[in-house]
Coordinates of C-alpha atoms in Angstrom, one line a residue:
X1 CA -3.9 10.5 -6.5
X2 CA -1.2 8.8 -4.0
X3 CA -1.9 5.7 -2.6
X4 CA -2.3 7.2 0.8
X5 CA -6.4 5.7 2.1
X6 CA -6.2 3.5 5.2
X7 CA -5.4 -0.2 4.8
X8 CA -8.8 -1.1 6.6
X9 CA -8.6 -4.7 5.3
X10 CA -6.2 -7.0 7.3
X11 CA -4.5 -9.6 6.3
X12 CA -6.5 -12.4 7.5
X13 CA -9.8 -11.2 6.1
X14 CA -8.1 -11.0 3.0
X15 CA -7.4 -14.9 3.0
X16 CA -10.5 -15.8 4.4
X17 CA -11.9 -13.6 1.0
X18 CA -9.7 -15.3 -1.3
X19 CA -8.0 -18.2 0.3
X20 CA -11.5 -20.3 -1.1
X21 CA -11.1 -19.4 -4.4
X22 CA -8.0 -19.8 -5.2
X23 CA -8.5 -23.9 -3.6
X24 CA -11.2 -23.9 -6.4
X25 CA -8.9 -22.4 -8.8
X26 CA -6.0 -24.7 -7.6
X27 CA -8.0 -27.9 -8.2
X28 CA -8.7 -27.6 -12.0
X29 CA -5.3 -26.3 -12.8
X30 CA -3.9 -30.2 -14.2
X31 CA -7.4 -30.7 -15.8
X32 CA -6.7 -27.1 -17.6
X33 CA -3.3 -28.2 -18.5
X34 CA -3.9 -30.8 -20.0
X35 CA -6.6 -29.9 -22.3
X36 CA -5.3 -26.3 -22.6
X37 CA -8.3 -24.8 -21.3
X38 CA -8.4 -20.8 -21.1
X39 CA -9.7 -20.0 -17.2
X40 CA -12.1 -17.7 -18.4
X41 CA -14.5 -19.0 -15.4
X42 CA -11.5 -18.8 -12.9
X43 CA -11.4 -15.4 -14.4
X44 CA -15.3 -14.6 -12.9
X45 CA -14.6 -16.2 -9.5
X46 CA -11.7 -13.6 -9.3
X47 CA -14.5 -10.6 -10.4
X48 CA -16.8 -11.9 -8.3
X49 CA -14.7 -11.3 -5.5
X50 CA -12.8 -8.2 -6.9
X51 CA -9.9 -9.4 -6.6
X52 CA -8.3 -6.6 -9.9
X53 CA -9.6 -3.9 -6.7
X54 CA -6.8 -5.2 -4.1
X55 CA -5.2 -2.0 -4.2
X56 CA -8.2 0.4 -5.1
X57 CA -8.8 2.1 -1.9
X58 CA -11.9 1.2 0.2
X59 CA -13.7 4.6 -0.4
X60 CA -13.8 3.6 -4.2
X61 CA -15.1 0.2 -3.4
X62 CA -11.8 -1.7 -3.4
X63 CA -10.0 -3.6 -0.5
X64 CA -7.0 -0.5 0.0
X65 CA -4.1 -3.1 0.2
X66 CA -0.8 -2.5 0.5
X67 CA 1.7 -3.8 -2.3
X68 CA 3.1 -5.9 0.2
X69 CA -0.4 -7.6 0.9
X70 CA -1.3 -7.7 -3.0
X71 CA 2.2 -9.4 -3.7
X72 CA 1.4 -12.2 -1.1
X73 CA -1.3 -12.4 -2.4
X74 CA -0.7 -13.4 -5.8
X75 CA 2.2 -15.6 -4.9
X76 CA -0.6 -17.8 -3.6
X77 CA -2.7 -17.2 -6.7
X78 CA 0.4 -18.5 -8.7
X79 CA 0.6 -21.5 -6.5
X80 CA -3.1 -22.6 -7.5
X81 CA -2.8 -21.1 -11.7
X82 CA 0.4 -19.8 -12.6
X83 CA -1.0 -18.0 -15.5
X84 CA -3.2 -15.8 -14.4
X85 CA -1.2 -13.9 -12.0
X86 CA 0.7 -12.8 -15.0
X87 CA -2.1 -12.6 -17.2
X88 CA -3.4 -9.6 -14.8
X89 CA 0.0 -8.3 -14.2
X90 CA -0.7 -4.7 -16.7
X91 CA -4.5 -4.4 -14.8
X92 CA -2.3 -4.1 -11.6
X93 CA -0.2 -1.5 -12.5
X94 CA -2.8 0.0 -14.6
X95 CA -4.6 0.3 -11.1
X96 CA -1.4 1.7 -9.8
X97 CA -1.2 4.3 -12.4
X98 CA -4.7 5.5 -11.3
X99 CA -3.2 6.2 -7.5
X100 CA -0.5 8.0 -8.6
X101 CA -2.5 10.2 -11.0
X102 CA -3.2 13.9 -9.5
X103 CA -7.0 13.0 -8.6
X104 CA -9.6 13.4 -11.1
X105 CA -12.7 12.5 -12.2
X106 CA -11.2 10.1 -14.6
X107 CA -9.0 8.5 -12.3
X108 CA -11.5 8.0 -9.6
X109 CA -14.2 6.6 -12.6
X110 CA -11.6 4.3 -13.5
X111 CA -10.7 3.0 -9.9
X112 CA -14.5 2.7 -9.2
X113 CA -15.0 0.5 -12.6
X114 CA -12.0 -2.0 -11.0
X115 CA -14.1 -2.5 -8.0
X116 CA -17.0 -3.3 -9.9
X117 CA -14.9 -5.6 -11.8
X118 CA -13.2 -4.0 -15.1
X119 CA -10.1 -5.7 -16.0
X120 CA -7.0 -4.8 -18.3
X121 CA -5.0 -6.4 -20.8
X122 CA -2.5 -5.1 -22.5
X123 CA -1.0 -5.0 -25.8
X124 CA 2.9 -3.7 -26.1
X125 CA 4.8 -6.0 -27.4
X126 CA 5.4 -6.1 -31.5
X127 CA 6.5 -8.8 -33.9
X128 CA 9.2 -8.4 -36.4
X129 CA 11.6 -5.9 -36.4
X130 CA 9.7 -4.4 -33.0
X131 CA 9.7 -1.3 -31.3
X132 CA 13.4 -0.8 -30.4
X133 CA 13.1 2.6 -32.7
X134 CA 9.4 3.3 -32.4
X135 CA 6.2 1.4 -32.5
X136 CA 4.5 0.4 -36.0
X137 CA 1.4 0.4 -33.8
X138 CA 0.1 3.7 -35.1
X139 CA -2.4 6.7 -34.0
X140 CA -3.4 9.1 -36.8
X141 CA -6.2 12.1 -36.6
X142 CA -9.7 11.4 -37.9
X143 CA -11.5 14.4 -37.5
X144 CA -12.5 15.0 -33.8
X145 CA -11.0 11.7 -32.7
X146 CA -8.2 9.3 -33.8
X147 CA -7.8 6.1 -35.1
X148 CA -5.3 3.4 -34.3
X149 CA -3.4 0.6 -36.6
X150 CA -1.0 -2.2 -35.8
X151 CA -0.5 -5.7 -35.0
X152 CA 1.1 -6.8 -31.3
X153 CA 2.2 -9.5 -29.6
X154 CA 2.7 -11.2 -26.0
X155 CA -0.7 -9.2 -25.4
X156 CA -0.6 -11.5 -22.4
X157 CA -4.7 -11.3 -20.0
X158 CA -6.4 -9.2 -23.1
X159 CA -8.5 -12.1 -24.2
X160 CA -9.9 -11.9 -20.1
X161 CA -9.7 -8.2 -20.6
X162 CA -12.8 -5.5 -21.0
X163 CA -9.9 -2.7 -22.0
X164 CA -7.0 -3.2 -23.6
X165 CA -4.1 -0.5 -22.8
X166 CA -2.1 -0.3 -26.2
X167 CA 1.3 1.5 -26.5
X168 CA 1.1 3.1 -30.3
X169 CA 3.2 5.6 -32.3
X170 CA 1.4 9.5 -32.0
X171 CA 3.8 11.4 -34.4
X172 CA 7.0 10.0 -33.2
X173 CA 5.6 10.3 -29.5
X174 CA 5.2 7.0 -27.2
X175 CA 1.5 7.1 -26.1
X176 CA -0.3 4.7 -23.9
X177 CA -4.0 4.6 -24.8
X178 CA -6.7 2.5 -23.5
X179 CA -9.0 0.3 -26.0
X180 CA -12.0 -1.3 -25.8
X181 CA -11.6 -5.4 -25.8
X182 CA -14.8 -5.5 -28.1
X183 CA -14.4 -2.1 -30.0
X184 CA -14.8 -2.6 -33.5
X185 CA -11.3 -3.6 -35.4
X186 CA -10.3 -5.4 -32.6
X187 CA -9.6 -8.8 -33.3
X188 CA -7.1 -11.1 -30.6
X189 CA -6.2 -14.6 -31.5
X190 CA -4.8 -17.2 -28.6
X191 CA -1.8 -18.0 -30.4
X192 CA 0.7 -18.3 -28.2
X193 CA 3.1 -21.1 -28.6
X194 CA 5.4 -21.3 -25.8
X195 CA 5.8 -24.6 -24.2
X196 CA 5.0 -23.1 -20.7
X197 CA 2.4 -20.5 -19.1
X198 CA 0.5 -21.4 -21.8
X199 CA -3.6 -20.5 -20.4
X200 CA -1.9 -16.7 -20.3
X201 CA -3.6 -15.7 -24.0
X202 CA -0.3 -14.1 -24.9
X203 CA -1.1 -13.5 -28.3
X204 CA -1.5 -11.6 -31.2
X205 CA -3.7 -8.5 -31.2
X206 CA -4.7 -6.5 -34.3
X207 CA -6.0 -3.3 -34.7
X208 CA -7.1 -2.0 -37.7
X209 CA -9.1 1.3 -38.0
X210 CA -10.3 1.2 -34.6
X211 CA -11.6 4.3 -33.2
X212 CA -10.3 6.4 -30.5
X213 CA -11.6 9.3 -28.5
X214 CA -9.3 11.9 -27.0
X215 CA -9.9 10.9 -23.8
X216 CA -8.9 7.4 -24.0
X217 CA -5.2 8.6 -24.6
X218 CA -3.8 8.1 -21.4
X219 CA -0.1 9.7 -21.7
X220 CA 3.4 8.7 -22.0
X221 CA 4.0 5.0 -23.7
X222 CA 5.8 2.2 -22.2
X223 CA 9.5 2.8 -23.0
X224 CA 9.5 6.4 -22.3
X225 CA 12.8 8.2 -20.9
X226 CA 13.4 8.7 -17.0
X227 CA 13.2 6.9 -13.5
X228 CA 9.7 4.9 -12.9
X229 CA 8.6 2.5 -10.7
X230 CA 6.7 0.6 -13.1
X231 CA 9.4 -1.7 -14.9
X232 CA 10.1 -2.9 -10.8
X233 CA 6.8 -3.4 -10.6
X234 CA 5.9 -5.6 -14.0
X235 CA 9.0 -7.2 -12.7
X236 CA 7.9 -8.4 -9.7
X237 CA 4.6 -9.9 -10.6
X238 CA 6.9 -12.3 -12.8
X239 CA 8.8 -13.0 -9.5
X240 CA 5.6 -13.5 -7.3
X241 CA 4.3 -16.3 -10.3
X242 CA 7.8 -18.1 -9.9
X243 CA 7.4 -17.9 -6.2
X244 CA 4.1 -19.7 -6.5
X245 CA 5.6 -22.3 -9.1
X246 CA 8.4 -22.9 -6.2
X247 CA 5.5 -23.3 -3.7
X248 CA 3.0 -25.5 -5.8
X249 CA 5.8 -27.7 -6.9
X250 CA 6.9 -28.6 -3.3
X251 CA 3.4 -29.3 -2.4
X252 CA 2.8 -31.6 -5.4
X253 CA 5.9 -33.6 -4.7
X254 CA 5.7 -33.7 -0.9
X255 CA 2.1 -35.1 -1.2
X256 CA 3.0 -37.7 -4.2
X257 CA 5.8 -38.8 -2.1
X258 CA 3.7 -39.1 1.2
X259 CA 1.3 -41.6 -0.7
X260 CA 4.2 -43.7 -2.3
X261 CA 5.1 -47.5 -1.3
X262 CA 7.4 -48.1 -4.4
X263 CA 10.9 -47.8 -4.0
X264 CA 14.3 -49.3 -4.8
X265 CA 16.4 -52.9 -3.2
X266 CA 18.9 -49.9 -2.6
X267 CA 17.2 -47.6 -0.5
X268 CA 18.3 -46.1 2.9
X269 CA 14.5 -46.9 3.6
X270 CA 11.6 -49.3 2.8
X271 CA 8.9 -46.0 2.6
X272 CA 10.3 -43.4 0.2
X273 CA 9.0 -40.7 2.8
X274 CA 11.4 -42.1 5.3
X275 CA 14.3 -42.0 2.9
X276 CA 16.7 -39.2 4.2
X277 CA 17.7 -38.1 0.4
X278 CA 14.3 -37.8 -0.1
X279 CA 13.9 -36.0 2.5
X280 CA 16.5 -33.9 1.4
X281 CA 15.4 -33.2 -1.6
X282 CA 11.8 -32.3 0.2
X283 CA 13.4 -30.2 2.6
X284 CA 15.2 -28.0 -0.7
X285 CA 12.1 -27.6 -2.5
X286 CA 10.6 -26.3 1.0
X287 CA 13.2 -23.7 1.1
X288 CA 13.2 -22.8 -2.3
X289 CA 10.0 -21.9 -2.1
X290 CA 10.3 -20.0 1.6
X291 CA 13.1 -17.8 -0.4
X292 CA 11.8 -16.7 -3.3
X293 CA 8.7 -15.7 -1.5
X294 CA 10.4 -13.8 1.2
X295 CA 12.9 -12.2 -1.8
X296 CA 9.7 -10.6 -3.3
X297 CA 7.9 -9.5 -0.3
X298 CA 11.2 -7.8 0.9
X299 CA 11.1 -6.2 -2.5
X300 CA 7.2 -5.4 -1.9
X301 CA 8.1 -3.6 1.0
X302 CA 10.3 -1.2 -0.6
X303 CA 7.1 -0.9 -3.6
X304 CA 5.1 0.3 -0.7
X305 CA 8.1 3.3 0.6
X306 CA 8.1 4.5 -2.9
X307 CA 4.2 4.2 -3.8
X308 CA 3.3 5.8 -0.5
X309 CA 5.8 8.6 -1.0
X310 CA 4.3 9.4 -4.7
X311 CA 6.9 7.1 -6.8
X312 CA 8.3 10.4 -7.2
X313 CA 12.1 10.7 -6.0
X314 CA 14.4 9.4 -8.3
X315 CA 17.0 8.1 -5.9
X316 CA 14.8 5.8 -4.5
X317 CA 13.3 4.6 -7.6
X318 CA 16.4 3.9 -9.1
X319 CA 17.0 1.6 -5.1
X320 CA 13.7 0.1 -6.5
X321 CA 15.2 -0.6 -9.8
X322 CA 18.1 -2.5 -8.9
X323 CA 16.6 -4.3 -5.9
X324 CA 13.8 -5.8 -8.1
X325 CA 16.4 -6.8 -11.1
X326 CA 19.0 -8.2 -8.3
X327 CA 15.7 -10.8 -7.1
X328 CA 15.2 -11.4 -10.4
X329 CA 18.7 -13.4 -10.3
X330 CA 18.0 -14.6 -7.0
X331 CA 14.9 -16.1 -7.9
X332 CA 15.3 -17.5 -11.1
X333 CA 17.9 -19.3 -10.4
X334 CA 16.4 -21.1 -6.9
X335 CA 13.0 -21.4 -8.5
X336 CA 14.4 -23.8 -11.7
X337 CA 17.0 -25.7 -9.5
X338 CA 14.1 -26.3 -7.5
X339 CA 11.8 -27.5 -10.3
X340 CA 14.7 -29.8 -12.1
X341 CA 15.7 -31.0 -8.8
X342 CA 12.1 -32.1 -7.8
X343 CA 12.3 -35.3 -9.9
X344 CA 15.3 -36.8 -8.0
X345 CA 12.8 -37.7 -5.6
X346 CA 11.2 -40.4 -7.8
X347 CA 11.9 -43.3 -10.7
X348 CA 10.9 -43.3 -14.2
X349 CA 6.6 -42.9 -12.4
X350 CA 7.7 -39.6 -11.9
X351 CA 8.1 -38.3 -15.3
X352 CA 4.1 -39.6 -16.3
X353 CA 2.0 -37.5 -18.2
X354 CA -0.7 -37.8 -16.2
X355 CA 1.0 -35.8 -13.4
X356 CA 2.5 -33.3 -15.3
X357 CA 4.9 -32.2 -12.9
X358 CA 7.0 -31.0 -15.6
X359 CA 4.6 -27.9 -15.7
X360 CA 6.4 -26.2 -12.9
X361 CA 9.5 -26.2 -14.9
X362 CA 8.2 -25.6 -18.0
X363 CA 6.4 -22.8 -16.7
X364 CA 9.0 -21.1 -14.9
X365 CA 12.1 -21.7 -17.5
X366 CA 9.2 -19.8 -19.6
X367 CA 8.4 -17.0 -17.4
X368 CA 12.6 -17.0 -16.6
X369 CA 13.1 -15.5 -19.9
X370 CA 10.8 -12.7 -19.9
X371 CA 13.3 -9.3 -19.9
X372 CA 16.4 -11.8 -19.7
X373 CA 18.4 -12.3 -16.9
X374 CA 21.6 -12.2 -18.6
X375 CA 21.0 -8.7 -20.0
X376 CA 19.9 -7.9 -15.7
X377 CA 22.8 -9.4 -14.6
X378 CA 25.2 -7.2 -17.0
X379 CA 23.3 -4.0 -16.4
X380 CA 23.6 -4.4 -12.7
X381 CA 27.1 -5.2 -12.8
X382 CA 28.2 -1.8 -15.2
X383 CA 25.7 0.3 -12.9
X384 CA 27.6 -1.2 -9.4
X385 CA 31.5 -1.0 -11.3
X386 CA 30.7 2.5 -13.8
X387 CA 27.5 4.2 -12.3
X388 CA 25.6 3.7 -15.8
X389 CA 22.1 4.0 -15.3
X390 CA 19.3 0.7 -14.9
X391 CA 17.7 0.3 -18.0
X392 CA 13.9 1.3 -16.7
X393 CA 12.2 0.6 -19.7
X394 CA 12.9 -1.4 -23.0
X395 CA 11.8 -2.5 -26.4
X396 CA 12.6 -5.8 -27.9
X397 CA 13.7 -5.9 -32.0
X398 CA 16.0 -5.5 -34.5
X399 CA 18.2 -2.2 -33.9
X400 CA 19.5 -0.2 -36.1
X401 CA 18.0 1.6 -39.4
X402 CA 14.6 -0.8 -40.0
X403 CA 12.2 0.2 -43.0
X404 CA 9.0 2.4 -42.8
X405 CA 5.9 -0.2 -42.2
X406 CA 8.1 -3.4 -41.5

């Protein structure tokens, strides 16, 4: 099923749908900081306006956005709760998986149960050794059905999640396969310890002996060989949250400074918002946050070429590939100057707990590191100088020979 239905929903009536919410959202996001408070009610004001159905088509009950739209879109979901943006960032292309899918009943039951407000988590990620060679996460026959094993990790939205999709071990095959949140021999823990991003329930996920009907094996597993456009795509929702850092963290500063009277004997001025370097600063922030948004919509755009064409031709999936790894650079590295920069505009007041504006870096050095830049940057440069191929999907973990069941 290519994502082909009319975009009937403009881009205004979009934010006059969800520009509300995420003000609401936006306004409890210190308060949740601070007392590390899981948004599971932000999570409902995002159901209740459907907000996992941006891209289901409008026939199905969705709003038939383009990836350009949805991408804007949660940039400015970032910019009120930088978590949850990533926390939904497998339902999206969960979602997009569905479009792509030759039409079928199951796909279209599935794209229907998004607009009536299903959402997915995932769990991929292992502990340990990991998944470089295979996944410990396992799938083994029980009679008609199957039953699955294994701890994970990073299983970043599944505690918001009705379904979880798993990636598991079928026989030495990578399978994706999708779980029920509250199927028996589930059990996920919010353990994540990361010093930012931290409302994103990244954490562990056990399995044990939980059933699985034949159906609910969905195909390939993450980290399967070929071209795709998913790893682009997972990419990019990590750029559209650091976008939305970028943009909350001007905001934040530009109204503190507004309001301040303090200031030094040493000035250029007696208000601190009619200090030029101030202003400087202000004005850097501004367009750090202008860039990185424009540097993932211009990627959205090409999404939409290759969703809209199937996701099927390799050439321009691997364009995709290296235009969403080559913002990843870009972005990183404008979003962090821009959040360690932000404090030059203030004295020791600006470091106090009870403004946490040390969020915004902690939050993006945190989401920086997720699929490293530094192994980006060299894969770019050998496919530019050697034509080696982009690494489209990858496992973290030990390499090399690792023992059964570790």
């Amino acid at each position: 099923m290519t994502s082909t239905a009319p975009r009937t929903t403009t881009d205004r009536e979009l934010t006059e749908i969800f520009a509300p919410v995420f003000d609401r959202i936006a306004t409890g996001a210190l308060q949740r900081e601070i007392d590390r408070r899981l948004p599971y009610e932000e999570v409902g004001w995002l159901r209740e306006v459907k907000f996992g159905a941006l891209r289901v088509p409008v026939e199905f009950g969705g709003y038939g956005a383009s990836a350009r739209q949805l991408f804007g879109l949660l940039i400015d979901l970032a910019a009120a709760e930088s978590n949850l943006p990533q926390a939904l960032r497998v339902h999206f292309s969960f979602v997009e998986d569905q479009l792509l899918a030759q039409p079928s009943p199951a796909s279209e039951q599935w794209l229907r149960a998004v607009a009536d407000g299903t959402l997915v988590g995932n769990a991929i990620t292992e502990p340990g050794v990991g998944a470089v060679d295979r996944y410990r996460t396992a799938l083994t026959p029980d009679g008609p059905g199957w039953r699955l094993n294994g701890v994970k990790y990073y299983s970043t939205g599944s505690l918001y999640a009705d379904h979880i999709l798993v990636a598991a071990d079928k026989a030495g095959e990578r399978v994706s396969i999708l779980v029920d949140a509250e199927a028996e021999g589930v059990r996920q823990h919010d353990d994540w310890d990361g010093f930012g991003q931290r409302l994103t329930a990244s954490g562990t996920t056990e399995f044990e002996n939980v059933a699985v009907a034949e159906d609910r094996i969905l195909g390939p597993g993450y980290g399967g060989p070929g071209a795709t456009y998913a790893t682009a795509y997972l990419q990019l929702v990590q750029l559209a949250v650091l976008a939305g850092i970028a943009q909350r963290a001007e905001l934040d500063v530009r109204t503190w400074v507004a309001e301040r009277t303090r200031t030094y004997t040493h000035a250029a001025a007696d208000l601190p918002r009619e200090d030029p370097l101030v202003q400087q600063v202000i004005g850097q922030l501004s367009a750090a946050a202008f860039t990185a948004r424009a540097t993932v919509l211009a990627v959205a755009d090409r999404l939409d070429e290759v969703l809209d064409s199937g996701a099927s031709d390799e050439n321009a999936l691997v364009a995709l590939e290296l235009a969403s790894a080559q913002a990843q650079l870009g972005v990183i590295d404008i979003v962090l100057a821009a959040t360690t920069k932000l404090f030059e505009v203030g004295g020791a007041s600006i470091v106090s707990e009870r403004l946490r504006l040390d969020r915004h870096w902690r939050n993006a050095r945190t989401i920086s590191v997720h699929n490293p830049a530094i192994q980006k940057a060299r894969a770019i440069g050998d496919h530019l100088l050697n034509g080696t191929e982009l690494p489209f999907a990858w496992s973290a973990g030990a390499r090399g020979p690792q023992e059964s069941g570790k």
